[in-house]
Amino acid sequence: MIPDDDNRCLRILNALPGVGPVTLNRLLEYFGNDPRAILKASAASLSRVRGVGDNLCDVITHWQSHADLEKEDKKLAAMNARWISRSDEQFPALLRELPDTPIGLYARGDGVVSPKAVAIVGTRRPTLYGREVATRLGYELAQLDFWVVSGGARGIDSCAHEGALKAGGKTAAVLGCGLDIVYPPENLDLFKKIADTGVVLTEFAPGRKADKQTFPQRNRLISGMTLATVVVESGARGGSMLTANFAADQGRQVFAVPGRIDQESSRGCNALIREGATLLTGVDDILEALQFEGSIRKTQTPAQSSLPIADLSETEFLILKQLEAGALRTADEIAAATNLPIATCSSTLLMLELKKCAVKHTDGRYEKRN
């Protein structure tokens, strides 16, 4: 029997195998945003919707074989979890802007992700530097009343969540599996802490395990519910790079923390910067970019907001000396003056930017910071 409640019908549709968010949105549009009409529809009617073939028609018309709301209700009650349809006030507002927005989300925790949110993502195998950067960014953004959003994975994700929690701020973990599956298992306590003060979210029904399909779907939500995505450390490929690409496609700001040119975990970030992502040296860069877009009001940042740095190397001192007395020079000019290879000059200037010792102008010339 088809439920009278629209939310229960939406949960049925969301649980159907092979019926993704794009198809669900097309179905809702075709049937006047009435989920009950979809469940009552004939195969002939369903087949008129673009992308709905014989297999999906069979799944939808035999939905009773695929959805068990009573079993799901028990699981949600045991986890103190709930379903949020996209018409609810608790649904992240920025997600409604996406063409492939989910029809609803499962949530643990009472937090509501506000539009003042930033995603922090990165490799599952970060360096100590990457861990420190992610933790500090999460901490400082939370202090500034931003929601810190990430994927709850090992490495950079976990550090970002922990930084926000240490600041007493709000953080959201977006999972690529059902709420009843703890992945990775070592983050059980972390997810409990997040649910206590923020929220754990997923578009996948209880029982759905993570796989190669669920993670990309999860990544688009991380970028979609935030104003900006920050990639701290990443290889040339992987989920973090995919999240950054989603953010760019969604019209969100993309930041990348630069790293050593000979380090695998920096290749993704350095590539993003080369392709147009904003080089991130600290929270001030995020505030400045979002203020320029008119999204938020600039807030006073805490002291020592720049990323952790080491003492300047001999090469860094040598190059910085070329920028004394207000000199403006390109990397080529510095290379000619110091007899250093251009690759060395370029990578060193990048690190001087990161350490807030130098700034690069739009014409490609560098200047020493006071």
mmCIF file of N, CA, C and O in Angstrom, residues 202-245:
data_model
loop_
_atom_site.group_PDB
_atom_site.id
_atom_site.type_symbol
_atom_site.label_atom_id
_atom_site.label_comp_id
_atom_site.label_asym_id
_atom_site.label_seq_id
_atom_site.Cartn_x
_atom_site.Cartn_y
_atom_site.Cartn_z
ATOM 1 N N THR A 202 23.894 11.860 5.103
ATOM 2 C CA THR A 202 24.088 10.999 3.939
ATOM 3 C C THR A 202 22.803 10.981 3.129
ATOM 4 O O THR A 202 21.709 11.176 3.680
ATOM 5 N N GLU A 203 22.920 10.764 1.829
ATOM 6 C CA GLU A 203 21.719 10.587 1.012
ATOM 7 C C GLU A 203 21.376 9.116 0.848
ATOM 8 O O GLU A 203 20.374 8.776 0.214
ATOM 9 N N PHE A 204 22.204 8.231 1.425
ATOM 10 C CA PHE A 204 22.022 6.797 1.240
ATOM 11 C C PHE A 204 21.245 6.184 2.397
ATOM 12 O O PHE A 204 21.496 6.488 3.559
ATOM 13 N N ALA A 205 20.316 5.309 2.041
ATOM 14 C CA ALA A 205 19.474 4.667 3.042
ATOM 15 C C ALA A 205 20.296 3.750 3.943
ATOM 16 O O ALA A 205 21.364 3.270 3.549
ATOM 17 N N PRO A 206 19.831 3.492 5.163
ATOM 18 C CA PRO A 206 20.529 2.556 6.044
ATOM 19 C C PRO A 206 20.762 1.222 5.340
ATOM 20 O O PRO A 206 19.908 0.730 4.604
ATOM 21 N N GLY A 207 21.942 0.675 5.574
ATOM 22 C CA GLY A 207 22.301 -0.587 4.953
ATOM 23 C C GLY A 207 23.134 -0.451 3.698
ATOM 24 O O GLY A 207 23.780 -1.422 3.282
ATOM 25 N N ARG A 208 23.152 0.743 3.095
ATOM 26 C CA ARG A 208 23.922 0.927 1.865
ATOM 27 C C ARG A 208 25.403 1.058 2.191
ATOM 28 O O ARG A 208 25.820 1.938 2.950
ATOM 29 N N LYS A 209 26.205 0.153 1.631
ATOM 30 C CA LYS A 209 27.641 0.183 1.872
ATOM 31 C C LYS A 209 28.328 1.138 0.906
ATOM 32 O O LYS A 209 27.813 1.425 -0.181
ATOM 33 N N ALA A 210 29.496 1.624 1.308
ATOM 34 C CA ALA A 210 30.267 2.524 0.456
ATOM 35 C C ALA A 210 30.859 1.749 -0.714
ATOM 36 O O ALA A 210 31.286 0.603 -0.562
ATOM 37 N N ASP A 211 30.891 2.386 -1.878
ATOM 38 C CA ASP A 211 31.519 1.783 -3.052
ATOM 39 C C ASP A 211 31.993 2.885 -3.985
ATOM 40 O O ASP A 211 31.908 4.076 -3.659
ATOM 41 N N LYS A 212 32.484 2.494 -5.156
ATOM 42 C CA LYS A 212 33.044 3.466 -6.103
ATOM 43 C C LYS A 212 31.999 4.442 -6.613
ATOM 44 O O LYS A 212 32.338 5.528 -7.094
ATOM 45 N N GLN A 213 30.725 4.079 -6.530
ATOM 46 C CA GLN A 213 29.665 4.962 -6.981
ATOM 47 C C GLN A 213 29.231 5.951 -5.902
ATOM 48 O O GLN A 213 28.929 7.102 -6.181
ATOM 49 N N THR A 214 29.220 5.497 -4.650
ATOM 50 C CA THR A 214 28.693 6.355 -3.582
ATOM 51 C C THR A 214 29.634 7.496 -3.232
ATOM 52 O O THR A 214 29.180 8.579 -2.857
ATOM 53 N N PHE A 215 30.940 7.276 -3.336
ATOM 54 C CA PHE A 215 31.865 8.332 -2.942
ATOM 55 C C PHE A 215 31.783 9.564 -3.843
ATOM 56 O O PHE A 215 31.759 10.701 -3.346
ATOM 57 N N PRO A 216 31.747 9.420 -5.175
ATOM 58 C CA PRO A 216 31.559 10.621 -6.005
ATOM 59 C C PRO A 216 30.248 11.343 -5.707
ATOM 60 O O PRO A 216 30.193 12.576 -5.712
ATOM 61 N N GLN A 217 29.176 10.575 -5.442
ATOM 62 C CA GLN A 217 27.907 11.211 -5.091
ATOM 63 C C GLN A 217 28.052 11.998 -3.795
ATOM 64 O O GLN A 217 27.517 13.109 -3.661
ATOM 65 N N ARG A 218 28.769 11.412 -2.831
ATOM 66 C CA ARG A 218 29.012 12.109 -1.562
ATOM 67 C C ARG A 218 29.818 13.380 -1.774
ATOM 68 O O ARG A 218 29.525 14.439 -1.176
ATOM 69 N N ASN A 219 30.836 13.316 -2.657
ATOM 70 C CA ASN A 219 31.726 14.460 -2.849
ATOM 71 C C ASN A 219 30.993 15.670 -3.403
ATOM 72 O O ASN A 219 31.315 16.811 -3.065
ATOM 73 N N ARG A 220 30.017 15.450 -4.280
ATOM 74 C CA ARG A 220 29.284 16.582 -4.856
ATOM 75 C C ARG A 220 28.453 17.293 -3.786
ATOM 76 O O ARG A 220 28.189 18.493 -3.882
ATOM 77 N N LEU A 221 28.045 16.551 -2.751
ATOM 78 C CA LEU A 221 27.291 17.158 -1.657
ATOM 79 C C LEU A 221 28.197 18.001 -0.773
ATOM 80 O O LEU A 221 27.799 19.074 -0.300
ATOM 81 N N ILE A 222 29.414 17.514 -0.524
ATOM 82 C CA ILE A 222 30.362 18.263 0.303
ATOM 83 C C ILE A 222 30.615 19.632 -0.310
ATOM 84 O O ILE A 222 30.559 20.658 0.380
ATOM 85 N N SER A 223 30.899 19.673 -1.597
ATOM 86 C CA SER A 223 31.151 20.960 -2.258
ATOM 87 C C SER A 223 29.867 21.751 -2.441
ATOM 88 O O SER A 223 29.866 22.978 -2.357
ATOM 89 N N GLY A 224 28.758 21.048 -2.671
ATOM 90 C CA GLY A 224 27.502 21.731 -2.973
ATOM 91 C C GLY A 224 26.876 22.450 -1.809
ATOM 92 O O GLY A 224 26.131 23.415 -1.999
ATOM 93 N N MET A 225 27.141 22.013 -0.569
ATOM 94 C CA MET A 225 26.528 22.665 0.587
ATOM 95 C C MET A 225 27.435 23.725 1.223
ATOM 96 O O MET A 225 27.140 24.223 2.309
ATOM 97 N N THR A 226 28.541 24.064 0.525
ATOM 98 C CA THR A 226 29.500 25.022 1.076
ATOM 99 C C THR A 226 29.789 26.155 0.093
ATOM 100 O O THR A 226 29.614 26.010 -1.114
ATOM 101 N N LEU A 227 30.279 27.258 0.626
ATOM 102 C CA LEU A 227 30.674 28.393 -0.206
ATOM 103 C C LEU A 227 31.990 28.149 -0.907
ATOM 104 O O LEU A 227 32.241 28.695 -1.984
ATOM 105 N N ALA A 228 32.854 27.345 -0.294
ATOM 106 C CA ALA A 228 34.192 27.134 -0.832
ATOM 107 C C ALA A 228 34.695 25.771 -0.420
ATOM 108 O O ALA A 228 34.305 25.228 0.624
ATOM 109 N N THR A 229 35.584 25.218 -1.237
ATOM 110 C CA THR A 229 36.242 23.952 -0.927
ATOM 111 C C THR A 229 37.743 24.185 -0.848
ATOM 112 O O THR A 229 38.333 24.784 -1.750
ATOM 113 N N VAL A 230 38.351 23.711 0.235
ATOM 114 C CA VAL A 230 39.794 23.814 0.442
ATOM 115 C C VAL A 230 40.398 22.425 0.332
ATOM 116 O O VAL A 230 39.991 21.517 1.054
ATOM 117 N N VAL A 231 41.361 22.254 -0.565
ATOM 118 C CA VAL A 231 42.099 20.990 -0.671
ATOM 119 C C VAL A 231 43.437 21.201 0.023
ATOM 120 O O VAL A 231 44.219 22.066 -0.372
ATOM 121 N N VAL A 232 43.702 20.430 1.065
ATOM 122 C CA VAL A 232 44.919 20.614 1.854
ATOM 123 C C VAL A 232 46.081 19.815 1.271
ATOM 124 O O VAL A 232 47.144 20.374 0.976
ATOM 125 N N GLU A 233 45.910 18.537 1.110
ATOM 126 C CA GLU A 233 46.915 17.694 0.455
ATOM 127 C C GLU A 233 46.177 16.660 -0.387
ATOM 128 O O GLU A 233 45.169 16.104 0.056
ATOM 129 N N SER A 234 46.688 16.411 -1.588
ATOM 130 C CA SER A 234 46.043 15.432 -2.459
ATOM 131 C C SER A 234 47.013 14.982 -3.533
ATOM 132 O O SER A 234 47.834 15.772 -4.012
ATOM 133 N N GLY A 235 46.900 13.719 -3.908
ATOM 134 C CA GLY A 235 47.628 13.257 -5.075
ATOM 135 C C GLY A 235 47.018 13.838 -6.332
ATOM 136 O O GLY A 235 46.037 14.590 -6.288
ATOM 137 N N ALA A 236 47.597 13.494 -7.461
ATOM 138 C CA ALA A 236 47.113 14.047 -8.729
ATOM 139 C C ALA A 236 45.700 13.578 -9.044
ATOM 140 O O ALA A 236 44.976 14.238 -9.797
ATOM 141 N N ARG A 237 45.310 12.438 -8.494
ATOM 142 C CA ARG A 237 43.965 11.924 -8.687
ATOM 143 C C ARG A 237 43.365 11.549 -7.346
ATOM 144 O O ARG A 237 44.062 11.440 -6.349
ATOM 145 N N GLY A 238 42.063 11.354 -7.335
ATOM 146 C CA GLY A 238 41.423 10.929 -6.099
ATOM 147 C C GLY A 238 40.187 11.739 -5.772
ATOM 148 O O GLY A 238 39.797 12.663 -6.504
ATOM 149 N N GLY A 239 39.574 11.390 -4.651
ATOM 150 C CA GLY A 239 38.316 12.012 -4.263
ATOM 151 C C GLY A 239 38.401 13.503 -4.012
ATOM 152 O O GLY A 239 37.466 14.248 -4.319
ATOM 153 N N SER A 240 39.515 13.962 -3.447
ATOM 154 C CA SER A 240 39.659 15.391 -3.163
ATOM 155 C C SER A 240 39.674 16.215 -4.440
ATOM 156 O O SER A 240 39.076 17.297 -4.513
ATOM 157 N N MET A 241 40.363 15.712 -5.453
ATOM 158 C CA MET A 241 40.394 16.406 -6.737
ATOM 159 C C MET A 241 39.008 16.419 -7.370
ATOM 160 O O MET A 241 38.592 17.406 -7.985
ATOM 161 N N LEU A 242 38.279 15.322 -7.208
ATOM 162 C CA LEU A 242 36.920 15.259 -7.730
ATOM 163 C C LEU A 242 36.027 16.268 -7.017
ATOM 164 O O LEU A 242 35.208 16.952 -7.656
ATOM 165 N N THR A 243 36.185 16.389 -5.698
ATOM 166 C CA THR A 243 35.408 17.379 -4.948
ATOM 167 C C THR A 243 35.712 18.790 -5.429
ATOM 168 O O THR A 243 34.813 19.619 -5.580
ATOM 169 N N ALA A 244 36.990 19.080 -5.681
ATOM 170 C CA ALA A 244 37.372 20.394 -6.189
ATOM 171 C C ALA A 244 36.749 20.651 -7.564
ATOM 172 O O ALA A 244 36.284 21.772 -7.842
ATOM 173 N N ASN A 245 36.723 19.641 -8.407
ATOM 174 C CA ASN A 245 36.112 19.801 -9.726
ATOM 175 C C ASN A 245 34.613 20.038 -9.613
ATOM 176 O O ASN A 245 34.042 20.868 -10.348
#
